Coordinates of C-alpha atoms (C1' of nucleotides) in Angstrom, one line a residue:
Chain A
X1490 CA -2.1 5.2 -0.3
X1491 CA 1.3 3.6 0.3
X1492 CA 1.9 1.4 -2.8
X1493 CA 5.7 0.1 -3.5
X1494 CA 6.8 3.6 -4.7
X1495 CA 5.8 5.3 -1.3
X1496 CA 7.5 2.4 0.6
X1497 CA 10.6 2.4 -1.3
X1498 CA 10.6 5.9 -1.1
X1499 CA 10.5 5.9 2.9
X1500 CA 12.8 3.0 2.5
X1501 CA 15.5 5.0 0.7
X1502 CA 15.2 7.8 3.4
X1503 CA 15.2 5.8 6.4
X1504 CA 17.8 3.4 5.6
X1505 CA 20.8 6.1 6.4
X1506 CA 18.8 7.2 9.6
X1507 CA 18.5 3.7 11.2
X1508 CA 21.4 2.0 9.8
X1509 CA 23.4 1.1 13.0
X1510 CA 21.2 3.0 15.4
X1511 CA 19.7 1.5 18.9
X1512 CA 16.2 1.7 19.5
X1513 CA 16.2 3.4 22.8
X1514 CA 12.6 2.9 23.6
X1515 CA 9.2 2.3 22.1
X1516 CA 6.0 3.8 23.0
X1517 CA 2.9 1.9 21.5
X1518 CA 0.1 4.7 21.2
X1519 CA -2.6 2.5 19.5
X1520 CA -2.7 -1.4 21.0
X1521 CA -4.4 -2.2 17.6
X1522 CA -1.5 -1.1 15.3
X1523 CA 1.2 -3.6 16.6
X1524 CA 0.9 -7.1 17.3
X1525 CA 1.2 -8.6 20.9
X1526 CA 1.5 -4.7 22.4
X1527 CA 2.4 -5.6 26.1
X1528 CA 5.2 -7.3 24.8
X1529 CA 6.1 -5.5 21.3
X1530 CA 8.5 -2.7 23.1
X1531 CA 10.6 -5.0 25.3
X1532 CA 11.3 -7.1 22.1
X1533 CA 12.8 -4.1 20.4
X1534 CA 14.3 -2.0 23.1
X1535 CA 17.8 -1.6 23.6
X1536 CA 18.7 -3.1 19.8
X1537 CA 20.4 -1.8 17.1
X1538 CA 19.2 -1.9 13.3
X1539 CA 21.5 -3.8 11.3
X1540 CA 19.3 -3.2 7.6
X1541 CA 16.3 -2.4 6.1
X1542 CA 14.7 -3.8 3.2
X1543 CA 11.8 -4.0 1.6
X1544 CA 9.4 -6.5 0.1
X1545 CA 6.3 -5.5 -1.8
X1546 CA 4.7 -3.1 0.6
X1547 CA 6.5 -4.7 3.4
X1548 CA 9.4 -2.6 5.4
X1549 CA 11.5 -5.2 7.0
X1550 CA 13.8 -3.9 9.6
X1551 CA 16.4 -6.0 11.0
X1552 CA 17.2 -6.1 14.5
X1553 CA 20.7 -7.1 16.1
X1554 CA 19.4 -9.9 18.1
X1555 CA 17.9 -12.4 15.3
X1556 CA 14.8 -10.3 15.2
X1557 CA 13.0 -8.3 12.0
X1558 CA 10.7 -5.6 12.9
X1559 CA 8.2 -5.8 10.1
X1560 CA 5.7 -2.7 9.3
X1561 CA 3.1 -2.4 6.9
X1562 CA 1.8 1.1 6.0
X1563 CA -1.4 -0.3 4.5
X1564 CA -3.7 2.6 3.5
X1565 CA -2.7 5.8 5.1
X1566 CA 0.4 4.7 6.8
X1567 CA 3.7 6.6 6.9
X1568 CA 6.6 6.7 8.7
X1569 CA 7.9 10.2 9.9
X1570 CA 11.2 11.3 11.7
X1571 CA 11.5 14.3 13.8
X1572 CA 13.4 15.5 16.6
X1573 CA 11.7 14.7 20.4
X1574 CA 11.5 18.0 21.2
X1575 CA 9.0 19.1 18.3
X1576 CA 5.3 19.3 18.6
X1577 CA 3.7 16.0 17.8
X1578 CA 1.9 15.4 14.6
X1579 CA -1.6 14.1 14.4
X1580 CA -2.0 10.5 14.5
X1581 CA 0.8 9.1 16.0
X1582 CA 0.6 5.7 16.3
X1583 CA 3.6 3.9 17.6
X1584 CA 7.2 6.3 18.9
X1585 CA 10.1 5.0 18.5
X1586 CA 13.2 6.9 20.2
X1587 CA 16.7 7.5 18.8
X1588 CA 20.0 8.6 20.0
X1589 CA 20.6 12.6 19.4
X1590 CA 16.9 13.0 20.8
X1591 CA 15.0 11.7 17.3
X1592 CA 12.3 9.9 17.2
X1593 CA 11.1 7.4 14.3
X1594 CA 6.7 8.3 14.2
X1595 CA 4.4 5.2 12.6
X1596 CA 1.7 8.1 12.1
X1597 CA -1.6 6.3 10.6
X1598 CA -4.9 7.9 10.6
X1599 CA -7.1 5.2 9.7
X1600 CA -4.7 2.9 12.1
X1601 CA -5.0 -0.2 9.4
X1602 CA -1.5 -0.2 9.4
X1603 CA 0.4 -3.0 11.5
X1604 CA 3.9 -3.3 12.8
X1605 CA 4.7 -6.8 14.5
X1606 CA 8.4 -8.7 15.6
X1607 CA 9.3 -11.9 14.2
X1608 CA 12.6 -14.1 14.1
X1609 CA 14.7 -12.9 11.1
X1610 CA 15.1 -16.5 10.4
X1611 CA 11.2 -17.1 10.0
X1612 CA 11.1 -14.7 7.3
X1613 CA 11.1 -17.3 4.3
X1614 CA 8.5 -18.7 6.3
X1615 CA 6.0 -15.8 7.1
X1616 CA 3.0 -16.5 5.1
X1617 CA 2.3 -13.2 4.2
X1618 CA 6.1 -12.6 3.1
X1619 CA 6.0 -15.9 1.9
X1620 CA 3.2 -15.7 -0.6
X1621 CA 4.3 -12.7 -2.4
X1622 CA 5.1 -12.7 -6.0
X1623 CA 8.3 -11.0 -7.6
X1624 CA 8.9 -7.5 -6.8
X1625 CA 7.0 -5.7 -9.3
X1626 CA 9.9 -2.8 -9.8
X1627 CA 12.8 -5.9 -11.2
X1628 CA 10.2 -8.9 -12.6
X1629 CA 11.5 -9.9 -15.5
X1630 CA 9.4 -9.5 -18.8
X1631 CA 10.0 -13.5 -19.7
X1632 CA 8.5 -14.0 -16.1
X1633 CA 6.0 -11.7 -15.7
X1634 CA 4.5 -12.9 -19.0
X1635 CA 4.8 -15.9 -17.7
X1636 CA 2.7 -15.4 -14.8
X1637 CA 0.1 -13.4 -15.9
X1638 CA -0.7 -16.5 -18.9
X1639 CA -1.2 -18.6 -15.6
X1640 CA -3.5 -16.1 -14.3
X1641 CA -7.7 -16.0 -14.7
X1642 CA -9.6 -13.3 -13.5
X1643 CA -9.9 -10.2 -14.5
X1644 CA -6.5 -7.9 -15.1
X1645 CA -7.5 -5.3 -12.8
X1646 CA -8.0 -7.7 -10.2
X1647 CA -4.6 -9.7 -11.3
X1648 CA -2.6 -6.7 -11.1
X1649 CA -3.4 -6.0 -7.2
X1650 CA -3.0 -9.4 -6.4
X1651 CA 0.2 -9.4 -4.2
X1652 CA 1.0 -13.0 -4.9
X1653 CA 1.1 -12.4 -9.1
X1654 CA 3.8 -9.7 -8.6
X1655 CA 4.4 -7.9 -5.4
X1656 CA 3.8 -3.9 -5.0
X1657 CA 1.1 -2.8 -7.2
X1658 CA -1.8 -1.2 -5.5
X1659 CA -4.7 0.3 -6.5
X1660 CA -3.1 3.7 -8.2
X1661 CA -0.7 1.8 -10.1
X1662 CA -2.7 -0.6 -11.5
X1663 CA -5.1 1.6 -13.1
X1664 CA -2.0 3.8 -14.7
X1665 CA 0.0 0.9 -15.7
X1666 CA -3.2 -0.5 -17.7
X1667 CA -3.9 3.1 -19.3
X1668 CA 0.0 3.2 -20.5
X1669 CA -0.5 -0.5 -22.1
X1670 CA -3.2 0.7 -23.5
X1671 CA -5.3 -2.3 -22.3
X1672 CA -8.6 -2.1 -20.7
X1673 CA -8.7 -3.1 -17.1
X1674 CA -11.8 -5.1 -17.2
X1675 CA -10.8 -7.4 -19.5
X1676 CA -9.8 -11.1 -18.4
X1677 CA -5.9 -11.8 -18.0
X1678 CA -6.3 -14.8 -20.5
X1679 CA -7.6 -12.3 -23.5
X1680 CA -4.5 -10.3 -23.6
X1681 CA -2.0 -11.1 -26.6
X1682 CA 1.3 -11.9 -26.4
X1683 CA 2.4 -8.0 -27.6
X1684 CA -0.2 -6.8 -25.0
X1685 CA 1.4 -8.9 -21.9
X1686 CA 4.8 -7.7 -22.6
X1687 CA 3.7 -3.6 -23.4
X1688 CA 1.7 -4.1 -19.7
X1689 CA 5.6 -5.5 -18.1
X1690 CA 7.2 -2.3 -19.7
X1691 CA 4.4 0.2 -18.6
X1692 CA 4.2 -1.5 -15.0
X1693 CA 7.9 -1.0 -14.5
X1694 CA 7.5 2.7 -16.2
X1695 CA 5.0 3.4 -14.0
X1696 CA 6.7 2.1 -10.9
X1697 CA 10.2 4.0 -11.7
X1698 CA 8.3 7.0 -12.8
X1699 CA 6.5 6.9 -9.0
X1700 CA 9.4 5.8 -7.2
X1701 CA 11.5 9.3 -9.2
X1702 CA 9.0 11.5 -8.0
X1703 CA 9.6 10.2 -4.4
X1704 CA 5.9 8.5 -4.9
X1705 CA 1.9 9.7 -5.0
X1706 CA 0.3 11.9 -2.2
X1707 CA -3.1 12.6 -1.8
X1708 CA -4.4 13.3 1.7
X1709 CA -2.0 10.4 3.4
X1710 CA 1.6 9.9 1.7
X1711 CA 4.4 12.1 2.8
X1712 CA 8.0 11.1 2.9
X1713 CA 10.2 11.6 6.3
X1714 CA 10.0 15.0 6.6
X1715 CA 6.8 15.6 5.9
X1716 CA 7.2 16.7 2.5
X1717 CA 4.6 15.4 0.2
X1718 CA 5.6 13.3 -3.2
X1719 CA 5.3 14.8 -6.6
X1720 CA 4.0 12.0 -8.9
X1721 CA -0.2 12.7 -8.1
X1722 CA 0.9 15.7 -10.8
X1723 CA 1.3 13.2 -13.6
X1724 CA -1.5 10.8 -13.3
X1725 CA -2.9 9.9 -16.8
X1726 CA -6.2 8.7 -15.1
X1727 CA -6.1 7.2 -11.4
X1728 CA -8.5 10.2 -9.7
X1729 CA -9.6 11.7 -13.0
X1730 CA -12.4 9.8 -13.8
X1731 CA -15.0 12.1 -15.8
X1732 CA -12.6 14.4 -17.1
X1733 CA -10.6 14.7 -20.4
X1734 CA -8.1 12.0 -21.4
X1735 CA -4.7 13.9 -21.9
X1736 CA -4.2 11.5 -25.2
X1737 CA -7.4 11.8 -27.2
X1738 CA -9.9 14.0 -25.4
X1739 CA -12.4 11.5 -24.6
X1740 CA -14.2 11.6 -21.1
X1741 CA -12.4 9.0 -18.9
X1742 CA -15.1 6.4 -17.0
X1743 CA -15.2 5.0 -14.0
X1744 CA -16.3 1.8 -12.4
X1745 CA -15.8 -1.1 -9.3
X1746 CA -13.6 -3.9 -10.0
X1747 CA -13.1 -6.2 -7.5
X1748 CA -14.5 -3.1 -4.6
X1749 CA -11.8 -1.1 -6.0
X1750 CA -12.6 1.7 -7.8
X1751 CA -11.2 2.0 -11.6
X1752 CA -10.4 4.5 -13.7
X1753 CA -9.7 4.0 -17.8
X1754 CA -9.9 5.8 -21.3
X1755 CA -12.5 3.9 -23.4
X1756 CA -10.7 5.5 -26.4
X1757 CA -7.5 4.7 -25.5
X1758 CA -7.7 1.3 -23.6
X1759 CA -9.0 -1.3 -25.9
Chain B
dT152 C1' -13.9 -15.9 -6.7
dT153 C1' -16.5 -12.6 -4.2
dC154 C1' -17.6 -10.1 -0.2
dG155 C1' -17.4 -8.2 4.5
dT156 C1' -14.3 -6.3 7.8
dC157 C1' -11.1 -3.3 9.8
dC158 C1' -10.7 2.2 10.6
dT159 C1' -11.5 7.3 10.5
dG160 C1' -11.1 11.8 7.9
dG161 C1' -13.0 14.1 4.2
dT162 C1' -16.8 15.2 1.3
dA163 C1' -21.5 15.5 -0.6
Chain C
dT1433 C1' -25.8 12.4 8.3
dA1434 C1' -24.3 9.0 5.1
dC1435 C1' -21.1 7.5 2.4
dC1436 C1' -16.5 6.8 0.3
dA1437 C1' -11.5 5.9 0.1
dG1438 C1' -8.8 0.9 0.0
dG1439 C1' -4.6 -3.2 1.4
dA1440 C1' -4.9 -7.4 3.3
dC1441 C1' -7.2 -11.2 5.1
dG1442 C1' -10.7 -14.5 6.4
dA1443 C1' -15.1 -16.4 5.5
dA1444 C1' -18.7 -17.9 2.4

DNA sequence: TTCGTCCTGGTA
DNA sequence: TACCAGGACGAA
């Protein structure tokens, strides 16, 4: 599931591809993936790419004319280039077509992603763009710390909440918590000082470490080419639940917080 | 703050 | 055949 280590990942690979490209044409395959669809290709057709960025989960591709094309990869997004010529791949969701016959895939099984044109200058102003917290990859410790004392509810449930910091997601959360070493069902307020700032190293850690091994893939993630990331190989506990901590040996548990499943070394996370 | 909804492939 | 996975959002 695309968290920000899977998007920055397909952000580093498609940022060479597009950069200065035209958008020749763009097929809409799904009406429900894109917003407005009978208008959504006109508004992009015929434009260059001038940048893309990213912000949390958010791929923010900026068109020539004033206009940001903005995709969301939600749960089993991903973005996938080939040549036009090549067989299609299952799922394809929205085409878009490239000089030198490429083609740019939104491929989406479970079609919850969404991919919608706004004005580049209404960007401070989209409310889900808007709302976000600090990019969780480059908050600072003084102001993550910061933001999590402001913060009630229960960590788990903190950490996936876009507008404390931006780019954690369900994986993440659950690894970043077992290398604090702080159990995830436990209220924001009732960590220590010590404990805040050992969760702002391990979410960065965790985040770096994901974003090195070109991000997580179960069934879903897959960068450009297909090729699937590396980092589901060092997972201390997201998808292990009832097997052996690699620390200390003790049978990892499993619950629901917040209708996300959670995975955590009672040992280990105190 | 919590819960239902969207959506469909994979699994029990 | 039923249920589970979960990011974001809207409603209660």
């Amino acid at each position: 599931m695309p968290e920000l280590p899977e998007v920055e990942t397909t952000l580093r690979a498609i940022l060479p591809v597009l950069k200065d490209k035209k958008i020749l044409d763009v097929e809409v395959l799904r009406r429900n993936m894109v917003m407005d669809p009978d208008t959504f290709p006109k508004k992009i057709k015929g434009h260059t790419v001038k940048n893309v960025e990213r912000q949390g989960k958010y791929l923010l591709i900026a068109l020539d004319h004033g206009m940001t094309l903005i995709i969301h990869l939600r749960m089993s997004g991903r973005l996938g280039l080939r040549k036009a010529s090549d067989p299609p791949l299952s799922y394809e969701r929205v085409r878009f077509h490239l000089p030198s016959n490429l083609l740019l895939i939104f491929n989406d099984p479970r079609t919850l992603g969404r991919a919608y044109v706004i004005p580049t200058n209404q960007l401070p102003h989209h409310p889900p763009l808007k709302k976000l917290g600090p990019d969780a990859l480059t908050v600072s410790e003084k102001e993550f710390v910061d933001r999590l004392s402001r913060k009630r509810g229960i960590l788990k449930s903190v950490l996936l909440n876009q507008s404390f910091v931006a780019g954690i997601g369900n994986i993440y959360a659950d690894e970043s918590c077992f290398v604090a070493k702080v159990d995830p069902r436990r209220t924001a307020q009732s960590l220590t000082p010590a404990e805040k700032k050992r969760l702002h190293a391990a979410v960065i850690e965790t985040l770096e470490k994901g974003v090195s091994n070109m991000g997580t893939s179960f069934s879903d993630f897959a960068d450009l080419f297909g090729k699937p990331g590396k980092n589901q190989r060092s997972l201390f506990v997201y998808g292990r639940s009832g097997k052996k901590c690699h620390t200390c040996g003790t049978i990892l548990q499993r619950t629901v917080i917040g209708q996300r499943g959670t995975v955590w070394c009672p040992k280990c996370q105190q």
